[in-house]
Coordinates of N, CA and C in Angstrom, one line a residue:
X1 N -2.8 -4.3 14.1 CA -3.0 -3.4 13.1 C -3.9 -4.0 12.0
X2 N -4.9 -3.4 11.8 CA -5.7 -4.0 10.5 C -5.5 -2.8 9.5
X3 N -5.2 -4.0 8.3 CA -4.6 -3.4 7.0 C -5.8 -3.5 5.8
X4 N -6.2 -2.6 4.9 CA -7.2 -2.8 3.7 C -7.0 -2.7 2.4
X5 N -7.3 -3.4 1.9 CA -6.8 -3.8 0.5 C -8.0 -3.8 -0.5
X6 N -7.8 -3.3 -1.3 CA -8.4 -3.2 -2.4 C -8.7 -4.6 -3.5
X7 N -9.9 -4.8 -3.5 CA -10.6 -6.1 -4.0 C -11.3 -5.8 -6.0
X8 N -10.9 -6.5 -6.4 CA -11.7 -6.1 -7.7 C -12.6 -7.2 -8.3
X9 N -13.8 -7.0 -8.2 CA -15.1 -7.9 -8.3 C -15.2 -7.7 -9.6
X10 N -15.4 -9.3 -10.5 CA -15.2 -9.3 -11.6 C -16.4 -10.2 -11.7
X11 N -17.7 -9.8 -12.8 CA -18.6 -10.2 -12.9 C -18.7 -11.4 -14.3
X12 N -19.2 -12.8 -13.7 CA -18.5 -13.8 -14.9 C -19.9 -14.5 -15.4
X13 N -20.6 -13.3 -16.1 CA -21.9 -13.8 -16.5 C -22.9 -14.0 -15.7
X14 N -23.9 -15.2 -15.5 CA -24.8 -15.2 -14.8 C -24.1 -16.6 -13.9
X15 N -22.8 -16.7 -13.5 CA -22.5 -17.8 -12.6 C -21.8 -16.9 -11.6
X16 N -22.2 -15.6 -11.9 CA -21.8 -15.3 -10.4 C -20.5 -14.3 -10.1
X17 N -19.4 -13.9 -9.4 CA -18.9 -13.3 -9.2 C -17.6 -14.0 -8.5
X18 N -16.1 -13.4 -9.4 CA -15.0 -13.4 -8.9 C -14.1 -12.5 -8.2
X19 N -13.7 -12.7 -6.8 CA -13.1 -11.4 -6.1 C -11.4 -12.0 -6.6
X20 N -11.0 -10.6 -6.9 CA -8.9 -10.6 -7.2 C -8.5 -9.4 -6.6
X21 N -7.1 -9.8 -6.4 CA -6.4 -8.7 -5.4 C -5.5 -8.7 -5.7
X22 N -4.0 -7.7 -6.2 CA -2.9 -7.2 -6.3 C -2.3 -7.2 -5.6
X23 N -1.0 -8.1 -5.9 CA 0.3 -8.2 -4.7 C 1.3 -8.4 -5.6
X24 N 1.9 -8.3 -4.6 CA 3.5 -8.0 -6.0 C 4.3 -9.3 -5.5
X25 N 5.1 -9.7 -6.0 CA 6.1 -11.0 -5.7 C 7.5 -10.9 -6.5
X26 N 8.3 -10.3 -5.7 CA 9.4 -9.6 -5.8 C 9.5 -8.6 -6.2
X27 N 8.6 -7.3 -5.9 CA 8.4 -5.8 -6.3 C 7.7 -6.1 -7.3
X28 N 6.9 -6.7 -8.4 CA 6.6 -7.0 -9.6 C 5.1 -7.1 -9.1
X29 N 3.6 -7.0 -9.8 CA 2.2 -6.4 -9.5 C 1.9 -7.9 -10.1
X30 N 0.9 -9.0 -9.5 CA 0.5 -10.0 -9.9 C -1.0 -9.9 -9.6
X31 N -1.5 -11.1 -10.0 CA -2.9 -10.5 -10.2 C -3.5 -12.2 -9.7
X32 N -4.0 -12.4 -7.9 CA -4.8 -13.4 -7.5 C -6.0 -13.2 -7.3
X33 N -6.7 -14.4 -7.8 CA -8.0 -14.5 -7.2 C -7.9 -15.1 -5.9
X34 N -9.0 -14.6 -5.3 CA -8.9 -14.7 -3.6 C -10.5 -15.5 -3.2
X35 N -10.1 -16.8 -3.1 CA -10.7 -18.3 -2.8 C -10.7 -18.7 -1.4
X36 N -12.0 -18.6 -1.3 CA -11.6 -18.5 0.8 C -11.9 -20.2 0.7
X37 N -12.5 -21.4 -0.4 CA -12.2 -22.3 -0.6 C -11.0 -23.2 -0.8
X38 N -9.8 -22.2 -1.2 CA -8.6 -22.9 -1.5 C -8.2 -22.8 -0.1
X39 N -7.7 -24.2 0.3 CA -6.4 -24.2 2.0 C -5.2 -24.0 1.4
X40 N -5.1 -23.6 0.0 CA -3.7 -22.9 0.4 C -3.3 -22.1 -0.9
X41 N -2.4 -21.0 -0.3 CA -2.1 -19.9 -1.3 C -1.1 -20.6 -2.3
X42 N -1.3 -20.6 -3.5 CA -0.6 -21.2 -4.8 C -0.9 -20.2 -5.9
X43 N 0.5 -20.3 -6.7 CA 0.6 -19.8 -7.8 C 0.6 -21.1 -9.0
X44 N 0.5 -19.8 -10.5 CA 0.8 -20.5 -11.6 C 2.2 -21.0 -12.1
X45 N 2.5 -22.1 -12.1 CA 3.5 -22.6 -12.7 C 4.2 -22.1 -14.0
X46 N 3.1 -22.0 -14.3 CA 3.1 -20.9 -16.3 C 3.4 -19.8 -16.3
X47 N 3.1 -18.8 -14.8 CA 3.3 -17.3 -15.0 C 4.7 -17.2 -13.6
X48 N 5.3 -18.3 -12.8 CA 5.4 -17.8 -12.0 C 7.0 -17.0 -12.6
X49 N 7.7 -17.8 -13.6 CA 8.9 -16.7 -14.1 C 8.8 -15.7 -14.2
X50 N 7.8 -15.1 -14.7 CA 7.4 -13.5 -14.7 C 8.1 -12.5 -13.5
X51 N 8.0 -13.4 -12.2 CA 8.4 -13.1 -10.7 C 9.7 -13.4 -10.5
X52 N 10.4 -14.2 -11.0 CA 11.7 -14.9 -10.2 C 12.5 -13.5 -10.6
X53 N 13.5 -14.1 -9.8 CA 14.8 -12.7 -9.4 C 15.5 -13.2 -10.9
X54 N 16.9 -12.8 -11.2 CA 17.7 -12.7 -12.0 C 18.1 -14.9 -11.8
X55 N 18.4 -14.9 -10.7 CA 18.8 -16.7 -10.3 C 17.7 -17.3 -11.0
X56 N 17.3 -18.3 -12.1 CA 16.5 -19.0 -12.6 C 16.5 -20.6 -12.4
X57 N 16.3 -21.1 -10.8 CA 16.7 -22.2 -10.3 C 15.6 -22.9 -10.7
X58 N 15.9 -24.4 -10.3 CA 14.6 -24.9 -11.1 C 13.8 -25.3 -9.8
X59 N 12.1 -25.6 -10.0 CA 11.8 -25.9 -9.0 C 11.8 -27.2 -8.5
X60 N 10.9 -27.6 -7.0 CA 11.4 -28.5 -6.6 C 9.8 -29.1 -6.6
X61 N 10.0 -30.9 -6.9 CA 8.9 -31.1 -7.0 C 7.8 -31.7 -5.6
X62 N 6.8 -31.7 -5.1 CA 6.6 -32.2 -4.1 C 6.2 -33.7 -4.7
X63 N 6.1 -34.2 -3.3 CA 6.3 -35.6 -3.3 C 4.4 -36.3 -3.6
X64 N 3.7 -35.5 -3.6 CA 2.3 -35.7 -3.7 C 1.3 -34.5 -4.9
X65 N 0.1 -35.5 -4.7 CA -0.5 -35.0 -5.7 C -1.7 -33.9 -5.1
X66 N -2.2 -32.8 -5.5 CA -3.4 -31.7 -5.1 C -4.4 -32.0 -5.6
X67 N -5.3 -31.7 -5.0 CA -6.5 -31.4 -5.5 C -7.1 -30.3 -5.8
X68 N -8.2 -30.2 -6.6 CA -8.7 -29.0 -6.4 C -8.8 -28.5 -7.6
X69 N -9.1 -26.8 -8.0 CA -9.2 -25.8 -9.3 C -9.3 -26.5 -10.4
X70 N -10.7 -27.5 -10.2 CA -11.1 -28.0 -11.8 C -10.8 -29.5 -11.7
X71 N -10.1 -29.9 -11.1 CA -9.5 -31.0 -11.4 C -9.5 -32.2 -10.0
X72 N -9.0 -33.8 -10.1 CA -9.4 -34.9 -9.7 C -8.1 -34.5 -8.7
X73 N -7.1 -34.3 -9.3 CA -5.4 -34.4 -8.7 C -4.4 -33.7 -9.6
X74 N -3.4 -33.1 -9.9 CA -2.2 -32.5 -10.3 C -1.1 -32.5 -9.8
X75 N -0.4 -32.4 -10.0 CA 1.2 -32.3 -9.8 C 1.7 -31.2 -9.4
X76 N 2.4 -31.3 -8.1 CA 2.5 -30.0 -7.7 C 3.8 -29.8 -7.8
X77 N 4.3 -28.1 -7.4 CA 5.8 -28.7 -6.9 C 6.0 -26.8 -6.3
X78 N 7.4 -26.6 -5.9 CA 7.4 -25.2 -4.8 C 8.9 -24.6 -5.3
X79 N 8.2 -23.3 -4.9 CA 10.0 -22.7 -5.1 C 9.7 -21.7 -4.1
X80 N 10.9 -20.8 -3.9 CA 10.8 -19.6 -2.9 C 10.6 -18.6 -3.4
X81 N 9.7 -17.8 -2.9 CA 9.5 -16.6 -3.1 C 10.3 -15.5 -2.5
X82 N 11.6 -14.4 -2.9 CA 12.1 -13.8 -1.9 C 11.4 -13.3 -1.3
X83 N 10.3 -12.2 -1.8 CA 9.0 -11.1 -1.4 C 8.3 -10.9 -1.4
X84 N 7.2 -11.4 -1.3 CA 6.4 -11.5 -0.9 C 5.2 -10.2 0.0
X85 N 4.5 -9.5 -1.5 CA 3.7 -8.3 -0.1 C 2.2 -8.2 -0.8
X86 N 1.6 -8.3 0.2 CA -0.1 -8.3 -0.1 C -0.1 -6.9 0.6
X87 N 0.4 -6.2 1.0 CA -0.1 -4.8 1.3 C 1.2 -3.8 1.7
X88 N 1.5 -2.8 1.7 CA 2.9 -1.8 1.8 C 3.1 -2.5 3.9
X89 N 2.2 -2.9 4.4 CA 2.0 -3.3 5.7 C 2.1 -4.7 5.6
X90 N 2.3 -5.8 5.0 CA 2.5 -7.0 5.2 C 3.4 -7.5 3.9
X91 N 4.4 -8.0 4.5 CA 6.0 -8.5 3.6 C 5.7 -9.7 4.2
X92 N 5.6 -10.6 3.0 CA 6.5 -12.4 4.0 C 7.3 -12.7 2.8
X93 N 9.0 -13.0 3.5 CA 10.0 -13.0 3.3 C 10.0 -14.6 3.2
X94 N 11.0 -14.8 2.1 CA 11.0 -15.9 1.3 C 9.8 -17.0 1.6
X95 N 8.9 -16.6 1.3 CA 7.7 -17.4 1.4 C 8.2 -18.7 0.3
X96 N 7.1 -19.9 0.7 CA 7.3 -21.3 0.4 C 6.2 -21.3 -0.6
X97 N 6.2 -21.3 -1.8 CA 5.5 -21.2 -2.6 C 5.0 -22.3 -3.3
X98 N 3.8 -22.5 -3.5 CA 3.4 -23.8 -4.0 C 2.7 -23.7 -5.4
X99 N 3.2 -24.5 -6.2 CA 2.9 -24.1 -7.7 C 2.4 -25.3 -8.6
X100 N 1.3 -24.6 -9.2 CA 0.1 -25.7 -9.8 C 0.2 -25.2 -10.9
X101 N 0.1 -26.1 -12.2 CA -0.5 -25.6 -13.6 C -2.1 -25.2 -13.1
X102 N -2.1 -23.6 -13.8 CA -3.3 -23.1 -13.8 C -4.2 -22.6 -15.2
X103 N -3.2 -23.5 -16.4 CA -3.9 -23.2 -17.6 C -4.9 -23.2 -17.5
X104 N -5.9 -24.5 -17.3 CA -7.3 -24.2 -17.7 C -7.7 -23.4 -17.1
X105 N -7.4 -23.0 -16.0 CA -8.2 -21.7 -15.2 C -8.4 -20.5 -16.2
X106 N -7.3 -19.9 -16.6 CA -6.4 -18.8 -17.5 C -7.3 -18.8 -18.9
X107 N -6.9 -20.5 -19.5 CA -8.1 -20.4 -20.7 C -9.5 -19.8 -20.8
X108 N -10.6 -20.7 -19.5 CA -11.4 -19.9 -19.1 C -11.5 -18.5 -19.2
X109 N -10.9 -17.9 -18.1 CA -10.9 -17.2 -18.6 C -11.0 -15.6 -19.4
X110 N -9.5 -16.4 -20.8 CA -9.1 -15.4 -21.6 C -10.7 -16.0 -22.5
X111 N -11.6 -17.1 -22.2 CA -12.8 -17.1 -23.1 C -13.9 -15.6 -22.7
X112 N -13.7 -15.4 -21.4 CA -14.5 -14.3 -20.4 C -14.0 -13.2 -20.5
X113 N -13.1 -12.9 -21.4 CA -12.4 -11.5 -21.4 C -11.8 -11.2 -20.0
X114 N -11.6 -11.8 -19.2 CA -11.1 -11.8 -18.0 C -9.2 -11.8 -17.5
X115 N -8.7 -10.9 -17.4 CA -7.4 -10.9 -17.0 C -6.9 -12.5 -16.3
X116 N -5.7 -12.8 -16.9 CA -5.3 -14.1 -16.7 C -4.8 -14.2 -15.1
X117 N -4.6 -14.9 -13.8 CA -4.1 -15.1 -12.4 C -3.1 -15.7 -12.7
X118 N -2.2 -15.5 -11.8 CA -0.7 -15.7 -11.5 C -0.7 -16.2 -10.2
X119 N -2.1 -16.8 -9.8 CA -2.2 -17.1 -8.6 C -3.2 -17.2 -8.1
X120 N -3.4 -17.7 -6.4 CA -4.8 -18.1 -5.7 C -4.0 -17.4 -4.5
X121 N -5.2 -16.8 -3.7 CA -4.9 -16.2 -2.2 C -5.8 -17.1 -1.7
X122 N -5.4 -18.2 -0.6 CA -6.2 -18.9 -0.3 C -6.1 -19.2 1.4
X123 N -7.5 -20.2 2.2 CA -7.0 -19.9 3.3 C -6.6 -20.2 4.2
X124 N -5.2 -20.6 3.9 CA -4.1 -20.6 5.2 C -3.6 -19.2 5.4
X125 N -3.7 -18.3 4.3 CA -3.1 -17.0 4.8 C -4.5 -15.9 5.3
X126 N -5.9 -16.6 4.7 CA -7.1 -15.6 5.0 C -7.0 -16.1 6.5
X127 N -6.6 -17.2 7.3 CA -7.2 -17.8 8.1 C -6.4 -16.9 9.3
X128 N -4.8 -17.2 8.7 CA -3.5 -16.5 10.1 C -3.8 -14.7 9.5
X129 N -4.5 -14.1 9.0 CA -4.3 -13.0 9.0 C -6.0 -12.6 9.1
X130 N -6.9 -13.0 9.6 CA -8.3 -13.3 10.3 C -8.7 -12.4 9.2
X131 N -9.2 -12.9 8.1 CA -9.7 -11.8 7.0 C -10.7 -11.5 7.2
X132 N -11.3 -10.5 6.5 CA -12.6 -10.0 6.6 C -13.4 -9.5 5.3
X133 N -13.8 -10.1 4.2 CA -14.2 -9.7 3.8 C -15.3 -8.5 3.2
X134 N -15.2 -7.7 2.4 CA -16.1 -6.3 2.6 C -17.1 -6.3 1.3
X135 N -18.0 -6.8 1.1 CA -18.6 -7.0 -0.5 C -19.1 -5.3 -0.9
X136 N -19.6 -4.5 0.1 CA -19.9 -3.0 0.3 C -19.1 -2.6 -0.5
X137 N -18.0 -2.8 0.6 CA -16.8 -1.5 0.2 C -15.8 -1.9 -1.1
X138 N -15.8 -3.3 -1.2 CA -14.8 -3.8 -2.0 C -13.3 -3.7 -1.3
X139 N -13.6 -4.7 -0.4 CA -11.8 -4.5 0.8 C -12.0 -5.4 1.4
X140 N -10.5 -6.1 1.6 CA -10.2 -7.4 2.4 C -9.4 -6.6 3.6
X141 N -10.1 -7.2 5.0 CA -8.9 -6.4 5.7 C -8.0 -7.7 6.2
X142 N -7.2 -7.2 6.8 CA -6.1 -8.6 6.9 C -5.7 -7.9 8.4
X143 N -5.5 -8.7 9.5 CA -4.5 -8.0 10.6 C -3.8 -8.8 10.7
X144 N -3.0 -7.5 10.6 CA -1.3 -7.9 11.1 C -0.8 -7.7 12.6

């Protein structure tokens, strides 16, 4: 079954163009940019409370350092996600979530007038859900 999703292309001056896509993380509407550069789907550390259930556990830290979004190396660390849905057709249930400080991203930017991310769609999940990008239509399709 291929599923389509609605993409919103956000224009960031003359460097070009960012695609974001709405998913909810525990019934709740979050707002990722979708990086077919990132190997892997991560949220913000700073926004991920916004999502947690009523239980406010602490997270766990991982044992290594990331790369990547601006930076040499950061500190990572994960918690679970109960719900997890990029489309009314794709639920993943307590997803393993991996969580980066994404301030500077956010700063940027709130300089751009640009809605803050709560996250990166990245691809380990474009890769298992054979994405397809649509720059026409403005749609990612995903099969499930």
């Amino acid at each position: 079954m291929i599923i389509k999703i609605p993409l919103h292309v956000v224009s960031l001056e003359a460097e070009g163009f960012h695609l974001f896509v709405n998913v909810k993380l525990n019934n709740k509407t979050a707002n990722l940019l979708l990086d077919t550069g990132a190997s892997k789907t991560v949220f913000d550390v700073n926004r991920i409370n916004n999502f947690k259930r009523k239980s406010k556990k602490q997270f766990e830290i991982l044992d290594k350092l990331s790369t990547g979004l601006g930076t040499n190396s950061m500190e990572s660390s994960f918690t679970k996600i109960k719900k997890f849905t990029i489309s009314d057709e794709l639920i993943l249930n307590d997803f393993t979530a991996i969580l980066l400080d994404m301030g500077h991203v956010n700063e940027s930017y709130k300089m751009l007038n640009i809605q803050p991310i709560d996250g990166v769609l990245g691809s380990d999940l474009l890769m298992q859900y054979k994405a397809v990008i649509n720059y026409k239509t403005k749609i990612l399709k995903l099969t499930v």
